[in-house]
């Protein structure tokens, strides 16, 4: 039976989760935000930090703290936590809802090359390409193994470059403005962009820059096995919660 939430565990780590926490606060619905690691972002309301220890650990938390709802607003590429959360909620009879921002889709002027993994993405780059990698600090190994590539890596924290000293690293956190993105692209004259299909507006400017220059975007698909999305925005998820779904 559906009912208004009495207590919500909100799995965060995204801007959508922050938006949702703010909306829950405004609606005076009781909630706790859960984050994987050191919390850099500010969330209104109580926060717990650190992994649960898998499905059973999540189930224990849901039961012990009497959560009626588990709202999963983790990143589309967080492949472990979401299936575990959905299973734990089913095990204890809590309502599971997934907030996942929609993926980017190619428009008529975009040149997307769809691949399933970082390995496939690296293999798709032509010999000697100047490639702009916006994959974060992980998943760089197959690109670093290609000595012929000229790589520019943008990540929040400085990645391990496996001993390569010819890679340019840009340490930066989005959102990225279009003007700055254009200037970066003009300076580096990239032949290809490699990105995960994270979706969202905060890092969309790179796709505009690629489109304007007719440059291919090697687009790594979201991981398989994620629970289906119930909503793509915090507002839409809120509407479901308030409707007792
Ligand atoms: P992951 O591979 O799905 O999760 C790894 C482990 O971290 C999980 O098994 C779980 O540990 C713990 N965990 C993840 N999210 C948690 C949360 N919200 N609360 C408590 N524990 C959590 O995830 P990831 O890719 O490492 O991402 C970690 C966090 O960063 C996620 O919350 C995600 O929303 C955020 N994030 C990820 C990306 C990305 O590209 N992957 C980008 C931006 C933000 P236990 O098994 O011990 O429970």
XYZ file of C-alpha atoms and ligand atoms in Angstrom:
293
model
C 0.000 0.000 0.000
C 1.273 3.474 -0.805
C 1.526 6.216 1.780
C 3.277 9.471 2.484
C 6.841 8.887 3.649
C 7.399 8.850 7.375
C 11.205 8.805 7.152
C 13.440 8.926 4.068
C 16.982 7.718 3.553
C 18.360 9.783 0.667
C 21.427 8.399 -1.099
C 23.285 11.441 -2.380
C 26.407 12.581 -4.175
C 24.791 14.552 -7.002
C 23.356 18.018 -7.553
C 19.943 16.383 -7.934
C 20.316 14.915 -4.437
C 21.124 18.382 -3.091
C 18.055 19.809 -4.831
C 15.920 17.020 -3.426
C 17.252 17.488 0.106
C 16.340 21.167 -0.101
C 12.840 20.277 -1.327
C 12.367 17.684 1.435
C 13.404 20.265 3.982
C 10.916 22.790 2.599
C 8.173 20.144 2.686
C 9.163 19.235 6.265
C 9.514 15.562 5.419
C 11.962 13.783 7.746
C 15.092 12.558 5.978
C 18.746 11.608 6.399
C 21.276 12.085 3.590
C 23.810 9.312 3.010
C 27.139 10.042 1.305
C 29.926 7.678 0.331
C 32.933 9.644 1.433
C 34.083 12.924 2.765
C 31.223 15.355 2.349
C 32.306 18.380 0.320
C 28.842 19.550 -0.616
C 26.478 21.093 1.871
C 23.175 19.359 2.450
C 20.388 20.690 4.616
C 19.417 18.255 7.348
C 21.232 15.339 8.962
C 23.944 13.483 7.052
C 25.614 10.109 7.517
C 28.922 9.325 5.817
C 30.428 6.069 4.543
C 29.465 2.762 2.982
C 26.912 0.440 4.566
C 28.694 -2.818 3.782
C 26.491 -3.902 0.903
C 22.867 -5.037 0.676
C 22.662 -6.441 4.198
C 24.161 -3.312 5.706
C 21.665 -1.088 3.931
C 18.830 -3.372 5.085
C 20.025 -3.186 8.688
C 20.062 0.627 8.527
C 16.612 0.793 6.939
C 15.148 -1.472 9.622
C 16.998 -0.054 12.610
C 16.142 3.549 11.789
C 12.619 2.781 10.516
C 12.986 4.338 7.104
C 9.771 4.033 5.094
C 11.446 5.212 1.856
C 14.851 4.824 0.276
C 15.404 7.505 -2.351
C 18.427 6.807 -4.509
C 19.780 9.975 -6.099
C 23.311 8.672 -6.670
C 25.254 9.273 -9.862
C 24.288 7.291 -12.984
C 27.800 5.767 -12.985
C 27.688 4.678 -9.342
C 27.187 1.049 -10.332
C 27.398 -0.702 -6.956
C 25.209 1.241 -4.592
C 22.017 1.471 -6.667
C 21.346 -2.239 -7.312
C 22.285 -2.938 -3.681
C 19.907 -0.249 -2.441
C 17.015 -1.531 -4.548
C 17.543 -5.067 -3.229
C 17.831 -3.974 0.389
C 14.641 -1.917 0.159
C 12.787 -4.887 -1.331
C 14.144 -7.135 1.442
C 12.772 -4.933 4.225
C 9.626 -3.662 2.488
C 10.751 -0.047 2.187
C 9.694 1.962 -0.862
C 12.599 2.425 -3.304
C 12.591 5.375 -5.698
C 15.389 6.264 -8.072
C 16.150 9.816 -9.144
C 18.437 9.705 -12.160
C 19.166 12.605 -14.473
C 18.437 11.772 -18.116
C 21.367 10.836 -20.346
C 22.617 13.137 -23.096
C 21.207 12.262 -26.496
C 22.790 13.239 -29.804
C 21.029 15.995 -31.721
C 21.223 16.283 -35.513
C 24.462 18.309 -35.357
C 26.205 16.081 -32.804
C 28.711 13.376 -33.722
C 28.469 10.803 -30.937
C 30.418 7.544 -31.133
C 28.690 5.255 -28.631
C 30.888 2.827 -26.720
C 30.332 0.588 -23.708
C 33.540 1.081 -21.749
C 36.684 3.130 -21.314
C 38.609 0.358 -23.096
C 36.333 0.633 -26.126
C 36.642 4.400 -26.021
C 40.438 4.256 -26.063
C 40.350 1.796 -28.964
C 38.045 4.135 -30.907
C 40.576 6.998 -30.929
C 42.581 7.342 -34.147
C 46.365 7.157 -34.057
C 48.011 10.340 -32.785
C 44.730 11.971 -31.730
C 44.637 14.922 -29.352
C 41.988 13.653 -26.959
C 40.183 15.513 -24.195
C 39.298 13.043 -21.429
C 36.570 14.067 -18.984
C 36.223 10.749 -17.185
C 37.333 11.778 -13.730
C 40.381 10.202 -12.141
C 39.398 6.591 -12.781
C 39.314 4.615 -16.024
C 42.372 6.307 -17.519
C 44.541 3.195 -17.864
C 43.522 2.213 -21.428
C 44.242 5.750 -22.641
C 47.546 6.025 -20.797
C 48.608 2.762 -22.436
C 48.287 4.449 -25.846
C 51.611 6.274 -26.129
C 50.621 7.737 -29.494
C 47.788 9.833 -28.011
C 48.195 13.407 -26.832
C 46.021 13.526 -23.740
C 44.395 16.324 -21.787
C 42.639 15.008 -18.672
C 40.122 17.057 -16.699
C 39.329 15.770 -13.215
C 38.397 17.077 -9.779
C 41.482 15.538 -8.192
C 44.865 14.890 -9.789
C 44.820 11.360 -11.254
C 47.541 8.740 -11.220
C 49.122 8.986 -14.671
C 50.965 5.686 -14.436
C 54.337 7.354 -14.868
C 53.455 9.349 -17.984
C 54.815 12.891 -17.865
C 53.451 14.067 -21.208
C 49.791 14.277 -20.135
C 48.188 17.650 -19.424
C 45.978 17.617 -16.330
C 43.313 20.224 -15.671
C 42.113 20.017 -12.080
C 38.641 21.530 -12.090
C 35.141 20.974 -10.808
C 32.028 21.882 -12.813
C 29.843 23.625 -13.700
C 31.785 24.679 -16.794
C 30.754 27.867 -18.605
C 30.506 27.760 -22.381
C 32.871 30.711 -22.954
C 35.600 29.109 -20.868
C 35.009 25.782 -22.587
C 35.337 27.380 -26.018
C 38.604 29.055 -24.992
C 39.963 25.738 -23.745
C 39.019 23.982 -26.975
C 40.571 26.759 -29.092
C 43.796 26.524 -27.097
C 44.124 22.747 -27.346
C 42.525 22.030 -30.752
C 41.212 18.625 -29.679
C 40.511 15.905 -32.253
C 38.097 14.051 -29.954
C 36.276 14.305 -26.646
C 35.868 11.239 -24.438
C 33.193 11.398 -21.772
C 30.872 9.257 -19.698
C 27.197 9.829 -20.448
C 26.611 11.548 -17.122
C 23.896 13.859 -18.452
C 22.991 17.178 -16.840
C 23.593 20.817 -17.610
C 26.674 21.407 -15.436
C 29.083 19.742 -17.846
C 27.157 20.037 -21.095
C 29.251 22.931 -22.475
C 31.904 20.505 -23.711
C 29.294 18.876 -25.949
C 28.398 22.283 -27.374
C 32.082 23.024 -28.027
C 32.480 19.672 -29.800
C 29.314 20.266 -31.857
C 30.448 23.745 -32.919
C 33.755 22.339 -34.151
C 32.413 19.135 -35.740
C 34.546 17.053 -33.350
C 33.520 13.477 -32.428
C 32.390 12.702 -28.898
C 33.317 9.197 -27.755
C 30.358 8.633 -25.433
C 30.681 5.902 -22.801
C 27.277 4.407 -22.010
C 25.902 4.157 -18.496
C 26.582 0.903 -16.664
C 24.102 -1.905 -17.202
C 22.065 -3.238 -14.306
C 21.018 0.050 -12.755
C 17.449 0.130 -11.398
C 15.090 2.048 -13.687
C 14.608 5.745 -12.983
C 11.365 6.882 -11.358
C 12.117 10.552 -12.009
C 14.728 12.676 -13.769
C 14.526 15.778 -11.578
C 14.136 16.557 -7.904
C 10.770 18.213 -8.585
C 9.414 15.148 -10.361
C 10.625 12.870 -7.569
C 9.060 15.176 -4.956
C 5.747 15.020 -6.795
C 5.852 11.220 -6.584
C 6.640 11.271 -2.871
C 3.857 13.747 -2.127
C 1.414 11.693 -4.189
C 2.173 8.779 -1.859
C 3.992 6.762 -4.496
P 29.614 2.897 -6.302
O 30.718 2.262 -7.058
O 28.223 2.599 -6.684
O 29.745 2.616 -4.748
C 30.884 2.058 -4.133
C 30.550 1.872 -2.685
O 30.507 3.138 -2.025
C 29.185 1.270 -2.437
O 29.205 -0.117 -2.587
C 28.885 1.762 -1.050
O 29.647 1.050 -0.079
C 29.459 3.146 -1.069
N 28.494 4.180 -1.450
C 28.267 4.722 -2.680
N 27.372 5.704 -2.624
C 27.000 5.802 -1.320
C 26.132 6.663 -0.613
N 25.444 7.640 -1.236
N 25.996 6.469 0.744
C 26.711 5.510 1.373
N 27.574 4.689 0.762
C 27.724 4.835 -0.575
O 29.754 4.488 -6.333
P 30.978 5.411 -6.823
O 30.975 5.437 -8.300
O 32.221 5.021 -6.064
O 30.448 6.810 -6.315
C 30.488 7.115 -4.921
C 29.561 8.280 -4.664
O 29.974 9.390 -5.459
C 28.123 7.975 -5.014
O 27.315 8.291 -3.923
C 27.804 8.841 -6.225
O 26.513 9.419 -6.175
C 28.890 9.909 -6.189
N 29.386 10.254 -7.540
C 29.848 9.289 -8.378
C 30.279 9.643 -9.657
C 30.771 8.602 -10.642
O 31.112 8.974 -11.788
N 30.822 7.322 -10.287
C 30.251 10.983 -10.052
C 29.770 11.945 -9.163
C 29.339 11.576 -7.894
P 29.111 -0.253 0.688
O 29.124 -1.368 -0.293
O 30.059 -0.411 1.817
O 27.705 0.038 1.160
